[in-house]
Structures are given as C-alpha cells and as structure tokens.
C-alpha positions as a LaTeX table, in Angstrom:
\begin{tabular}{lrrr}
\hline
Residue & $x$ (\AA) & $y$ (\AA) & $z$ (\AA) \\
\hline
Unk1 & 43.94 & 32.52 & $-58.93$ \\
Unk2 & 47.70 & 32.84 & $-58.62$ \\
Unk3 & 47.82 & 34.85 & $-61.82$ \\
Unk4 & 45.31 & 37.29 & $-60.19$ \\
Unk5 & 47.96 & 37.27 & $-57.23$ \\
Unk6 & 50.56 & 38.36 & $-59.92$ \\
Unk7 & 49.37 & 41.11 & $-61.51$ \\
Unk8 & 48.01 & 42.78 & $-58.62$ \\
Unk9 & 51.98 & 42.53 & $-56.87$ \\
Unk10 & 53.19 & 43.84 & $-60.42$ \\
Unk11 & 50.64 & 46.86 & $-59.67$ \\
Unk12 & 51.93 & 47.53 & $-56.60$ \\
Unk13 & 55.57 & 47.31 & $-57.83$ \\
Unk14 & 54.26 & 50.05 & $-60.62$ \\
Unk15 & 52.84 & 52.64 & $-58.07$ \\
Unk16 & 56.38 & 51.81 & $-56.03$ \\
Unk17 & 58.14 & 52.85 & $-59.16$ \\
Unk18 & 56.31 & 56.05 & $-59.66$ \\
Unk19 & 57.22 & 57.05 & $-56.24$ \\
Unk20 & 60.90 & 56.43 & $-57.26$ \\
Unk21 & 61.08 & 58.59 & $-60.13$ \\
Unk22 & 59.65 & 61.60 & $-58.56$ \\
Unk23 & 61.81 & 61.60 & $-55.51$ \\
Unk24 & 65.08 & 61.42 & $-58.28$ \\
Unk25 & 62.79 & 64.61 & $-60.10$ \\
Unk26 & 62.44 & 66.57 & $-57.00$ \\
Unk27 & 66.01 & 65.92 & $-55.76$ \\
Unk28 & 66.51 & 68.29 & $-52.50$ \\
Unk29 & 70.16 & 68.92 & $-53.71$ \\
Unk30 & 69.25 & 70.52 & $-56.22$ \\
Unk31 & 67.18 & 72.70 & $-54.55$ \\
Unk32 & 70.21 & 73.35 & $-52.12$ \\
Unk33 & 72.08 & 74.20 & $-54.90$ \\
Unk34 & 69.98 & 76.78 & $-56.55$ \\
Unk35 & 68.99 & 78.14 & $-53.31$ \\
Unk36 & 72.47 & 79.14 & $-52.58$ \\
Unk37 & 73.22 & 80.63 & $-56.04$ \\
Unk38 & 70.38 & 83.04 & $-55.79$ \\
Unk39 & 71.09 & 84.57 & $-52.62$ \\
Unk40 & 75.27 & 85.17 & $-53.33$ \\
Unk41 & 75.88 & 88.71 & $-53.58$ \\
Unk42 & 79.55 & 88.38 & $-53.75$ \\
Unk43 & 81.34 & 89.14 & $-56.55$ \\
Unk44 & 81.57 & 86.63 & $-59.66$ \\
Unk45 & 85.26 & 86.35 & $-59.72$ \\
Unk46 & 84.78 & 85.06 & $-55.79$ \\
Unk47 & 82.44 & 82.77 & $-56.90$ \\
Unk48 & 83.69 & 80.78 & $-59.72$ \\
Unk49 & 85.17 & 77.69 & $-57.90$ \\
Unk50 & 81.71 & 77.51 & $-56.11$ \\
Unk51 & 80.00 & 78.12 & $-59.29$ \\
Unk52 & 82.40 & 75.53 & $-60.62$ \\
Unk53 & 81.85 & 73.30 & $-58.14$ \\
Unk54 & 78.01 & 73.61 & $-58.38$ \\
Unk55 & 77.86 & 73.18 & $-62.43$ \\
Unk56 & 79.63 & 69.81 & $-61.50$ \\
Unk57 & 76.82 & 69.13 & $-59.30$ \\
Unk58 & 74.35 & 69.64 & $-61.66$ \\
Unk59 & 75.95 & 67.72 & $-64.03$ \\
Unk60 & 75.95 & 64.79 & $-61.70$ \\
Unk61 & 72.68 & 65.33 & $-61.04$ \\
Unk62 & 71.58 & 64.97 & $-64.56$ \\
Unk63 & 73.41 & 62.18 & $-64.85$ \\
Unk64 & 71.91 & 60.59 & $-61.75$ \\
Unk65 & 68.19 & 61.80 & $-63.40$ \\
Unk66 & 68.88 & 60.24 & $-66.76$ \\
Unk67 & 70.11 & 56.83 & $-64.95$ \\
Unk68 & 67.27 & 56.71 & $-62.72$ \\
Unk69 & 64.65 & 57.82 & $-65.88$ \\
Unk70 & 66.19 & 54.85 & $-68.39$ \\
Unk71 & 66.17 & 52.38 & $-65.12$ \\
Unk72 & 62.46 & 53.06 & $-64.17$ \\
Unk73 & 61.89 & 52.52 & $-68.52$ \\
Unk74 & 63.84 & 49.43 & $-68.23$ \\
Unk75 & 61.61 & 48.68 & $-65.93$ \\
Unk76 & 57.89 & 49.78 & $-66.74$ \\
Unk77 & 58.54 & 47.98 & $-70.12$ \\
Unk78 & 60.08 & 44.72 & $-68.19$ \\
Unk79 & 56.60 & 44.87 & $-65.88$ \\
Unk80 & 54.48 & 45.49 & $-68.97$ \\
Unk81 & 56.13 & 42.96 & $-70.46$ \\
Unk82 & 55.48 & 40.86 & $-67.37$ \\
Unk83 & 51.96 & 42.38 & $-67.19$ \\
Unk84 & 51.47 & 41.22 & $-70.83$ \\
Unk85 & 52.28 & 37.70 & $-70.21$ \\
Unk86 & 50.17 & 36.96 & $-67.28$ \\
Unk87 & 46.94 & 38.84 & $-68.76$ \\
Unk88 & 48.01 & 36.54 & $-71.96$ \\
Unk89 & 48.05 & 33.31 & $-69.56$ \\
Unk90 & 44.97 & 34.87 & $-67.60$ \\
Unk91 & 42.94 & 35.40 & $-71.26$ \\
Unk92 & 44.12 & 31.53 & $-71.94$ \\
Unk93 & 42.78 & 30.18 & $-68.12$ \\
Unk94 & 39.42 & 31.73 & $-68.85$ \\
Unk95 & 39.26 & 30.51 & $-72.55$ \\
Unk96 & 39.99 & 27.10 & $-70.98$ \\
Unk97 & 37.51 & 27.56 & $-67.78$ \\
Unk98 & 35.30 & 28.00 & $-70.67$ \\
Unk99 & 35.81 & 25.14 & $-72.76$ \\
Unk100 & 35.86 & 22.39 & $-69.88$ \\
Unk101 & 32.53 & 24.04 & $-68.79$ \\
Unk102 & 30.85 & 23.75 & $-71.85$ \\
Unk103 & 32.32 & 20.27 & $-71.84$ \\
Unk104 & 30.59 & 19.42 & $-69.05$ \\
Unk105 & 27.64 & 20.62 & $-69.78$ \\
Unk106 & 27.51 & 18.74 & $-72.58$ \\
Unk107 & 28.55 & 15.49 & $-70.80$ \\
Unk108 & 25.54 & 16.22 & $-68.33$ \\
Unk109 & 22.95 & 17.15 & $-71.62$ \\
Unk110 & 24.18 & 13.66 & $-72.99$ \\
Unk111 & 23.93 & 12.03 & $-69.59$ \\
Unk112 & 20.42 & 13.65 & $-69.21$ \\
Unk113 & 19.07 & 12.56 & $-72.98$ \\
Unk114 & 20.59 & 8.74 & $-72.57$ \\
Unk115 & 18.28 & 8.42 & $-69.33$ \\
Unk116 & 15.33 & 9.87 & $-71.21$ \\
Unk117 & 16.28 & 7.47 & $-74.13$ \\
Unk118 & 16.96 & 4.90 & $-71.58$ \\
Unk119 & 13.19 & 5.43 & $-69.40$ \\
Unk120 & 11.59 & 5.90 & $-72.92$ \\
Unk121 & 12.51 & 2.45 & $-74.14$ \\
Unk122 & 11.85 & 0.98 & $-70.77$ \\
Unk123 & 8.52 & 2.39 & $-70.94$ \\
Unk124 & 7.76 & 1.50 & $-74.34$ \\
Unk125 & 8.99 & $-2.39$ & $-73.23$ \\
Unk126 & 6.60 & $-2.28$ & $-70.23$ \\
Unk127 & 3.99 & $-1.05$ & $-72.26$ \\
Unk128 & 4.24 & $-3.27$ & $-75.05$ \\
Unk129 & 4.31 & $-6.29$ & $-72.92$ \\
Unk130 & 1.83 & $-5.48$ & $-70.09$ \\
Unk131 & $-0.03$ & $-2.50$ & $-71.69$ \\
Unk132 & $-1.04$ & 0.96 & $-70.48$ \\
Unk133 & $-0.66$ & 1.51 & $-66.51$ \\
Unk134 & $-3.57$ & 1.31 & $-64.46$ \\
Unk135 & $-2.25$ & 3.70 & $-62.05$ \\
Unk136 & 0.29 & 6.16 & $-61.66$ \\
Unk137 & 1.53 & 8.67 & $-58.87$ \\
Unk138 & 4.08 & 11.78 & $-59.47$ \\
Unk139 & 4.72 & 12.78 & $-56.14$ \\
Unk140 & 7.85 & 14.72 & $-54.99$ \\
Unk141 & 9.86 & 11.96 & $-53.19$ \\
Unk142 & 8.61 & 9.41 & $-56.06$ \\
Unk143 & 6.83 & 8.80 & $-59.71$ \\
Unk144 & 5.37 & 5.14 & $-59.38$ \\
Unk145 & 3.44 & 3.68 & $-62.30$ \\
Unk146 & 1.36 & 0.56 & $-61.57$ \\
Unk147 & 0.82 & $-2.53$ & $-64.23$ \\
Unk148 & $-1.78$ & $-5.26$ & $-64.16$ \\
Unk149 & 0.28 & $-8.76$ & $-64.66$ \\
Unk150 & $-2.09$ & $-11.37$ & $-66.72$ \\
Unk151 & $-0.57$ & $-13.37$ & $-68.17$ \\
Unk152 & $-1.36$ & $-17.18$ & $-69.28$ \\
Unk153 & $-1.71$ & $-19.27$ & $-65.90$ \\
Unk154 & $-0.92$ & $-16.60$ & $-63.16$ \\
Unk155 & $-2.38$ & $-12.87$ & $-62.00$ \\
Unk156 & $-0.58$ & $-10.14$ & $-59.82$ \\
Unk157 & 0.66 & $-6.88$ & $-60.05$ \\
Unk158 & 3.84 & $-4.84$ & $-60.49$ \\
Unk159 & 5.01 & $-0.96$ & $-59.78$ \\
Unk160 & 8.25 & 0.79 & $-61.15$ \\
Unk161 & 9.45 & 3.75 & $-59.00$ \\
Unk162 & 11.51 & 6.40 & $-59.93$ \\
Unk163 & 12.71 & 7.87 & $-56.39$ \\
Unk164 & 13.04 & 11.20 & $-55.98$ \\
Unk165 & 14.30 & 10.90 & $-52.45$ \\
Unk166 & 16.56 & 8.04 & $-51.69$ \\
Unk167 & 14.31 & 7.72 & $-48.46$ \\
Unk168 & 11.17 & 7.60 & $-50.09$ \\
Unk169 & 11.48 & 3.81 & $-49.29$ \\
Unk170 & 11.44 & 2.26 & $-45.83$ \\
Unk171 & 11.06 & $-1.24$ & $-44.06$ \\
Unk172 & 8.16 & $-0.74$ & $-41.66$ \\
Unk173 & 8.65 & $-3.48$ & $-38.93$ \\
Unk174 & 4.99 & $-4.63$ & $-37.03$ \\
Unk175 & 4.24 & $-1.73$ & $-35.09$ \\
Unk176 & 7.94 & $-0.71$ & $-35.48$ \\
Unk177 & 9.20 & $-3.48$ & $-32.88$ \\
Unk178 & 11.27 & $-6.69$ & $-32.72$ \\
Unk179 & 8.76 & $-9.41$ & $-31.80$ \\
Unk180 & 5.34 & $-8.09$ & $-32.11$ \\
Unk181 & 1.94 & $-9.46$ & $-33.18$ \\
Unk182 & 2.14 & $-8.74$ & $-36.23$ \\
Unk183 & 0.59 & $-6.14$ & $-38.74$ \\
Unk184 & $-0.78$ & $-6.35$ & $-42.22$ \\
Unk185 & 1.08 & $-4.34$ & $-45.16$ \\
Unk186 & $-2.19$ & $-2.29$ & $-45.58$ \\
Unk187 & $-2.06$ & $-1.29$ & $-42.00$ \\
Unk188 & 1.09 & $-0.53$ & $-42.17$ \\
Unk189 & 1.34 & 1.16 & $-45.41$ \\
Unk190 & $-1.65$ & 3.47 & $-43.93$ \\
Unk191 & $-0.14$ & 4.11 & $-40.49$ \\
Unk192 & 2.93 & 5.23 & $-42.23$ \\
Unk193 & 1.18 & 7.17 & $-44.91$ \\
Unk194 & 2.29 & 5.73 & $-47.72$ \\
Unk195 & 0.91 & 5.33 & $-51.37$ \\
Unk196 & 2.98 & 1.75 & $-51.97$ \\
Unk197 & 3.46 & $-1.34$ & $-49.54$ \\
Unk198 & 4.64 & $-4.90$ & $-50.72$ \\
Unk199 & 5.25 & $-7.42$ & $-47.80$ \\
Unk200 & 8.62 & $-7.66$ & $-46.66$ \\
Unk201 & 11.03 & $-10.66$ & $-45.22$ \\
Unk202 & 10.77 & $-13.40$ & $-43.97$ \\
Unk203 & 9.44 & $-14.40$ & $-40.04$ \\
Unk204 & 9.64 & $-16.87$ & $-37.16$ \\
Unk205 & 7.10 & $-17.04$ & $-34.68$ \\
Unk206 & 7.91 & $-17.35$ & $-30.84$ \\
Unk207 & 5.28 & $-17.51$ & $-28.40$ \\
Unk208 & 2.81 & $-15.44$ & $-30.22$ \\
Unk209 & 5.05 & $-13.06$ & $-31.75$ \\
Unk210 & 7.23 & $-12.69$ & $-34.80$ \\
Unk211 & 10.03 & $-12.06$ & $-35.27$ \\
Unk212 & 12.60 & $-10.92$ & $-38.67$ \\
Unk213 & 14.48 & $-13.82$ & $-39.93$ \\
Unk214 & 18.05 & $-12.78$ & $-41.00$ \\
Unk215 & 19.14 & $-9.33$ & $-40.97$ \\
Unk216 & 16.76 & $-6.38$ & $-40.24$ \\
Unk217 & 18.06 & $-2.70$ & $-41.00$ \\
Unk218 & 15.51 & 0.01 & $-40.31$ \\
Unk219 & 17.09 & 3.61 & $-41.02$ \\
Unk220 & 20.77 & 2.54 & $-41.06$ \\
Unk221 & 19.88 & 0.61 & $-38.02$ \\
Unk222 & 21.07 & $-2.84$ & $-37.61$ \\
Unk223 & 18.07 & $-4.60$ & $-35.88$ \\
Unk224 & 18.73 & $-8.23$ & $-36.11$ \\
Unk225 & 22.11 & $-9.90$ & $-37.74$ \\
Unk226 & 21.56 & $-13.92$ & $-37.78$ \\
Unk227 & 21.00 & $-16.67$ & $-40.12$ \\
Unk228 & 23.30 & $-15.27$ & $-42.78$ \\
Unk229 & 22.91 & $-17.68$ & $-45.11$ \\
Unk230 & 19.50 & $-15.89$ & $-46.15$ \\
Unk231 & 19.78 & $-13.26$ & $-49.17$ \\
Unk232 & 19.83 & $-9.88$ & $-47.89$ \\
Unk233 & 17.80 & $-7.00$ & $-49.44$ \\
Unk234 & 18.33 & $-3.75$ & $-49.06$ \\
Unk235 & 18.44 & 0.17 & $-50.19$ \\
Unk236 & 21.60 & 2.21 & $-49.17$ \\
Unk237 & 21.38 & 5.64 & $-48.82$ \\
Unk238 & 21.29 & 6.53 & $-52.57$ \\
Unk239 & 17.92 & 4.36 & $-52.58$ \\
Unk240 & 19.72 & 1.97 & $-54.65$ \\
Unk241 & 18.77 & $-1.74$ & $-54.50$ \\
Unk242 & 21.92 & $-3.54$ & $-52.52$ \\
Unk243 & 22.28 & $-6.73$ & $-51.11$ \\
Unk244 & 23.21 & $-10.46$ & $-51.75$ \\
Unk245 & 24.98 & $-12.92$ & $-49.47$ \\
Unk246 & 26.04 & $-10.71$ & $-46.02$ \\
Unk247 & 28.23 & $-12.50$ & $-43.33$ \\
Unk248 & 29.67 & $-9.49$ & $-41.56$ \\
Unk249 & 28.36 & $-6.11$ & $-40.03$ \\
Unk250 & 31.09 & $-4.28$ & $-41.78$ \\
Unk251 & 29.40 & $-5.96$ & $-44.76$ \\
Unk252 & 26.18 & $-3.43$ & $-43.89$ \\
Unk253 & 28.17 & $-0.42$ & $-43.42$ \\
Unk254 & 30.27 & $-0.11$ & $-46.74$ \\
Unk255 & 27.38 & $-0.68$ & $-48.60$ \\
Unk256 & 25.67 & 2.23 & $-46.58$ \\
Unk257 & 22.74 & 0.34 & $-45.98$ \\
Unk258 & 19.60 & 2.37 & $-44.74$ \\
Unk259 & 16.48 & $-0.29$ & $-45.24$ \\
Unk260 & 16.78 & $-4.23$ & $-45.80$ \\
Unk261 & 15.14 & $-7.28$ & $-44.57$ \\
Unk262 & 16.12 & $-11.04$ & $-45.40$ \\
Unk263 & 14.49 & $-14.21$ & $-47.87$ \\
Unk264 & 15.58 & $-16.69$ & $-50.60$ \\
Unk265 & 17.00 & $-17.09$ & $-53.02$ \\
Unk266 & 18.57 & $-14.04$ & $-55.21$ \\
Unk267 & 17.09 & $-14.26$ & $-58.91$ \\
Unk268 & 19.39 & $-12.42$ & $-60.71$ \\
Unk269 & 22.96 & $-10.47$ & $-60.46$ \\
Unk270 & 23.91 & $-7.76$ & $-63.15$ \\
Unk271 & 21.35 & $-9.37$ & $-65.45$ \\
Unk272 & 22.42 & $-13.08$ & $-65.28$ \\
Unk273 & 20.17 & $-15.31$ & $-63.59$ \\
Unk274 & 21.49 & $-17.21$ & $-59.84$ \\
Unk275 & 21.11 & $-20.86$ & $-59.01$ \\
Unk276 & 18.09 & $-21.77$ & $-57.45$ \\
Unk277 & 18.13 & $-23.98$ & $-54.34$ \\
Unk278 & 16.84 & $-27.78$ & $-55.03$ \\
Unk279 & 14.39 & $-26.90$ & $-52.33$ \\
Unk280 & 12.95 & $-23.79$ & $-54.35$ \\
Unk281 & 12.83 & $-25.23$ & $-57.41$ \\
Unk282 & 9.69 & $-25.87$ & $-60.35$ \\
Unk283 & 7.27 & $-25.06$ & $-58.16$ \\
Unk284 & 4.70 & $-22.81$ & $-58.62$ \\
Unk285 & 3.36 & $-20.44$ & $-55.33$ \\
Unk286 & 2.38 & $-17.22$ & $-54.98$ \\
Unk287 & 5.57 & $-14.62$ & $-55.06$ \\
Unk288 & 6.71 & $-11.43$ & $-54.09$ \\
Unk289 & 9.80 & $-9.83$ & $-56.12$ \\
Unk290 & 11.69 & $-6.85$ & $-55.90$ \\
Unk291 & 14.55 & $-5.42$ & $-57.92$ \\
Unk292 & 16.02 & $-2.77$ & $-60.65$ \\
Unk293 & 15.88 & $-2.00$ & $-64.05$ \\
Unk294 & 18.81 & $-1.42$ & $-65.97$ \\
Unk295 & 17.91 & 2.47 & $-65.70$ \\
Unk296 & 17.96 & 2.19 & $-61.94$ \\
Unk297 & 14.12 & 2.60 & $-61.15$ \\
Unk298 & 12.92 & 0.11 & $-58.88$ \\
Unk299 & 10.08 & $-2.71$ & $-59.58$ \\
Unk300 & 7.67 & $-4.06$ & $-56.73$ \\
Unk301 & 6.35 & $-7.61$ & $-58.20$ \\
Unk302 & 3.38 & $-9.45$ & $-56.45$ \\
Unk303 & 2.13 & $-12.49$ & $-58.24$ \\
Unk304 & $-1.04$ & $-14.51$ & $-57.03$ \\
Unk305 & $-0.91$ & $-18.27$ & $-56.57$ \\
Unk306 & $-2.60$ & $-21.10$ & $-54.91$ \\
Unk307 & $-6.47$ & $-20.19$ & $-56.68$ \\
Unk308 & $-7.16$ & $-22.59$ & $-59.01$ \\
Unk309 & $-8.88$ & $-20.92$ & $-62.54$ \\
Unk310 & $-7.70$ & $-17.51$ & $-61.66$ \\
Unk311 & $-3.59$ & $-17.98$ & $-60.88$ \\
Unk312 & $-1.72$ & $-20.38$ & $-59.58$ \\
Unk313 & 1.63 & $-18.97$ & $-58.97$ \\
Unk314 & 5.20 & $-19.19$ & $-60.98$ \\
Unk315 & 7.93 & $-20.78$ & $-60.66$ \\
Unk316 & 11.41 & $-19.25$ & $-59.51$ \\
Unk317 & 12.40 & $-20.02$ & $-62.93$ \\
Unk318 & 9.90 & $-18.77$ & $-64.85$ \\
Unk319 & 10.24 & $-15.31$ & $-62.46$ \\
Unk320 & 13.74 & $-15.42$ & $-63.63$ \\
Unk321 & 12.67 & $-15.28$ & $-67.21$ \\
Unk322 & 9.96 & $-12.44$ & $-66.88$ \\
Unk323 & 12.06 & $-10.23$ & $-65.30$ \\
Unk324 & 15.12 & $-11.07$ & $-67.63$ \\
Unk325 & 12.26 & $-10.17$ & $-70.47$ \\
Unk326 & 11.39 & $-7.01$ & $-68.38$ \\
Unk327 & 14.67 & $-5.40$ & $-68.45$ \\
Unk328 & 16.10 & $-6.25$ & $-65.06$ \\
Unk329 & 19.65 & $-6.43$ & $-63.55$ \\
Unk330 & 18.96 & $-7.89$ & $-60.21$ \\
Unk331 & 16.35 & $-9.22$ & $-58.37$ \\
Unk332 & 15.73 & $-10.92$ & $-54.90$ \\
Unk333 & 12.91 & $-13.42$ & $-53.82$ \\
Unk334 & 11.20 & $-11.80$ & $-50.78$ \\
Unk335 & 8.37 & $-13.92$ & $-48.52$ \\
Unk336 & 5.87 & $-14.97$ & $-50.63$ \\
Unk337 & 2.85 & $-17.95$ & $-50.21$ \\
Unk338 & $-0.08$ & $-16.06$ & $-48.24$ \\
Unk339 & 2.46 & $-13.30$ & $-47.47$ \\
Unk340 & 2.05 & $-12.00$ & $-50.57$ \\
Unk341 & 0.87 & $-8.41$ & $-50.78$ \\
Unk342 & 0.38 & $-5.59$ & $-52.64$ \\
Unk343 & $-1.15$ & $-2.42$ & $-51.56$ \\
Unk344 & $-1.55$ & 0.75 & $-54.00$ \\
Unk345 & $-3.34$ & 4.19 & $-53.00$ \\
Unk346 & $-5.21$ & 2.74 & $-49.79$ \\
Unk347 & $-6.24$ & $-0.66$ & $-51.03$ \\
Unk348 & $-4.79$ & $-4.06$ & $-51.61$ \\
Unk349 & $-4.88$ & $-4.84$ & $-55.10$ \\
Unk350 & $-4.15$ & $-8.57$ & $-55.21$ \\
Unk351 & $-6.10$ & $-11.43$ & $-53.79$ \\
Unk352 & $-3.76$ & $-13.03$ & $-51.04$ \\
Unk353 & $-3.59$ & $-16.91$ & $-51.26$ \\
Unk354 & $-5.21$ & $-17.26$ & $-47.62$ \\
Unk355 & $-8.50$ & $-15.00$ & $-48.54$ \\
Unk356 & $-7.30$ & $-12.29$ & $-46.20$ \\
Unk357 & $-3.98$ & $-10.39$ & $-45.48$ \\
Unk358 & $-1.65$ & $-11.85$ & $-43.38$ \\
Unk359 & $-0.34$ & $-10.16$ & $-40.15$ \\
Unk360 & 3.36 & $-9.93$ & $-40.89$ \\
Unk361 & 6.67 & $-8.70$ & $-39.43$ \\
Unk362 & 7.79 & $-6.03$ & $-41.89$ \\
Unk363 & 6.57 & $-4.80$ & $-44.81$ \\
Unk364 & 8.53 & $-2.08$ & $-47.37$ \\
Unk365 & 6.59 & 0.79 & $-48.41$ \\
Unk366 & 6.98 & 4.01 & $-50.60$ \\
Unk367 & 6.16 & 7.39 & $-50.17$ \\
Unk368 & 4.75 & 9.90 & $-52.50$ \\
\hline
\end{tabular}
C-alpha cells in the first residue's frame, strides 16, 4: 500500500514537471523581445545598442532554456529511476503476497487432509471394534453416527457427533426451570426437537421438585454455582467439551462456557486416566459418559446395568479403559443408575435400569 502511495506522488511530481518546462519554452520575455524588434522602424545604426542589448537577452534566455531542459532531464531520469525502484519493490510485494498465499493454502489443504486422515482412522477404529453404525444423521448443525455397544457382560449405546454449529448442543433443564417436576430425556429431546438426548447431571429433590446439583449453565447462563467439588461438564462456545474441577465464576467465563451441568468423577484428562474416588470404585452400575475424541468430535455413551443376563453395568475403571481403547482424550462421568438414557430419532434406545425413564432435571441434547 505505501508503495502505491509512492508512485502515484512521483506521477504527480511528473505532470508538475511538464508544466515547468513549458512555461521556461514559452518564456513571455521573449515574446517582449521579438515583439519590439518587429515593429522598430528606426534606423539600424539607432538601433544597435538595443539590438545589442536584446541579442544578450536572448542569449540569456537560451541559457536559462538549456538549464531548465538538463534540470527537468536530471530529473525525469532521477523519478524514473525512482519510478523503477518502487515498481521493482511493488513486482517483489506481489511475488511475495503470492508465495505466503499459496503457503497458506497449502497449510489449510494439509490441515484439511490430516482431519480426513484423522476421522478416517477414527472411523475405521470404531468400526473395527463395534462394527457398522446402526444409525446415522447428516444434518446441517451436526453428522451423528450411532453404534450398538455389546460387548461381554454389559449392553448400551454410543453416538459420535461432528458439530456443525457449536450450538447444536444444549442442556435442556425440566421444563426449562430451576426446581421443577421433572421431565424425561425423551420428552425433552422431543419438546426441543432434537434428534439426540442423553440424561444430564446430577439432582436433589426438595419437596417434590428437583433441583441441579453443582453448577448449571444454560446458554452462557449461570443457573446454579454450588457444591464445587462436583466435576463440571460443559461446551463453550466453540462446542468444545470443557470442564473439570470449577471453584470460581470467573472460572465459567474464560472458558466461555455456553452449556454444562455437574457429576463425578472425571475419567480422563488429555488421554490419561483420573483417580477414581474410593466411593466410586469396582463397581459395576449402569453409566452415562460423555467426552472427545482426539479429532474433536464428541461421543454420547449410555451403558445398561442392573438386568441380570442381559447387562449389568461397568465399572469406572473398566469405562476408563474402553474409552482409552476408543480413542478418547477426556471424558466425564455424568448421572447414571436409572438415570441412564439414551434417546436417538424419537425413541429411547436403551432399557433404563428402573423399567421406565426417569423424570430428571436436565438432560443434553443435539440438534440436526
């Protein structure tokens, strides 16, 4: 840009200097000069000094023409050779315009083809270990591909999401209230139109009506902020999977937090597994999971328990494992027992431990 600057001021300076050399060409004196010699009628020996005097003039005047003619040379070929340079350095600008360019389109080609590389291997690990998906959804907010878990001693399913839209994933509260009766993830899942509902956090129940344990954040709205201790689970406004121990609201806002709810404990952090609580662990219940890939996609995880001869749960440990074996960086524990749900294209797909849905406080969900 301030090359362009220059060599439109050297083009002005250019036109300035053409105006210069014709005023020195079309000098009035001159014209005085001959003016007066062509009108004398008086004799040529009365003349002579005048004559003289005017043949000086001339002479000066030539002298003052060829001055002004080799200045205004001296300087067209200084501005050419001005004008030279900066074309020169404004040829070498584009040629370099051009090569970062193409270097960054390469960078993003390379980017592109390492997460094709990177989803093609995750697919082909999903695949090999759970088989084909049973379902699948490529919507314009998200691409979700649902797998049947059966494996020896337990039953449940699991969905990876791609999102689209970083809000294609919400917390649904009951009937979108603090303390409420409560509201099944189906219900919820179909009131808010969505394709994909897992149950969400943890409750307490007050005179007839539950309420979030922990923190709540519905929309980048703190809604509850207690019990900190809890693992919080969230998306920030990238609709990447945040959370982990949260003492302070300031906590919430760096991390841009737009969803989350609250459970125990947190499975695994950049792909190394967390301590589990005494409390939590070797025993096998019915689970809900959520977490990330090492691509970024997202993985809903509902595994049945409690039903003797068809599944009866997993450990936290063993969850650890499975998801370690499935590619994932971190991972949180959400409600689980007869909480735990999974809903896919308007039905629930698991068999909840209690023979029937349970009415809950929030549930996260996924649009198409």
């Amino acid at each position: 840009m301030f090359i362009k600057i220059q060599l439109a001021f050297l083009s002005s300076l250019l036109i300035f200097a053409g105006f210069l050399a014709a005023f020195y060409i079309h000098n009035p004196e001159l014209e005085k000069h001959a003016a007066k010699t062509a009108m004398s009628y008086e004799p040529v020996n009365q003349k002579l000094p005048a004559l003289d005097e005017t043949v000086r003039g001339l002479g000066e005047n030539d002298q003052v023409m060829q001055a002004a003619s080799n200045a205004a040379k001296d300087n067209f070929a200084a501005m050419n050779a001005i004008l030279a340079d900066l074309i020169g350095k404004a040829n070498a600008e584009k040629m370099q315009d051009e090569a970062q360019t193409k270097i960054v389109d390469a960078a993003v080609k390379e980017s592109e083809q390492h997460a094709r590389e990177t989803n093609d291997v995750l697919d082909t690990i999903l695949s090999n270990i759970l088989g084909e998906p049973i379902g699948q959804t490529f919507g314009d907010r998200a691409i979700i591909k649902v797998f049947s878990l059966k494996e020896a001693g337990y039953r449940g399913y699991m969905a990876k999401v791609k999102l689209r839209d970083p809000n294609a994933v919400k917390l649904v509260l009951s009937h979108d209230k603090i303390g409420d009766k409560g509201e099944t993830t189906s219900h919820a899942a179909k009131r808010t139109n969505a394709v994909l509902a897992i149950n969400g956090g943890g409750f307490a129940v007050s005179k007839g009506l539950l309420y979030p344990m922990g923190i709540t954040v519905v929309d980048g709205i703190i809604k509850t902020f207690y019990s900190t201790d809890l693992s919080f689970i969230g998306f920030n406004d990238h609709g990447n999977l945040v959370g982990g121990k949260i003492s302070r609201k300031e906590q919430i806002e760096k991390l841009h937090v737009r969803q989350g709810a609250s459970f125990v404990p947190t499975l695994l952090k950049d792909g190394k597994k967390q301590t589990i609580p005494s409390k939590w662990r070797n025993k096998k219940e019915p689970r809900t999971l959520i977490g990330h890939f090492s691509n970024g996609d997202l993985l809903f995880i509902v595994i049945d328990g409690r039903q003797e001869g068809y599944s009866e749960g997993v450990t936290l440990e063993e969850a650890q494992d499975k998801l370690l074996e499935f590619n994932v960086r971190d991972a949180y524990n959400l409600d689980g027992g007869g909480s735990s749900t999974f809903y896919y294209n308007g039905k629930v797909l698991n068999s909840p431990s209690d023979g029937h849905e349970r009415l809950l406080a929030s549930s996260f969900v996924v649009f198409k």
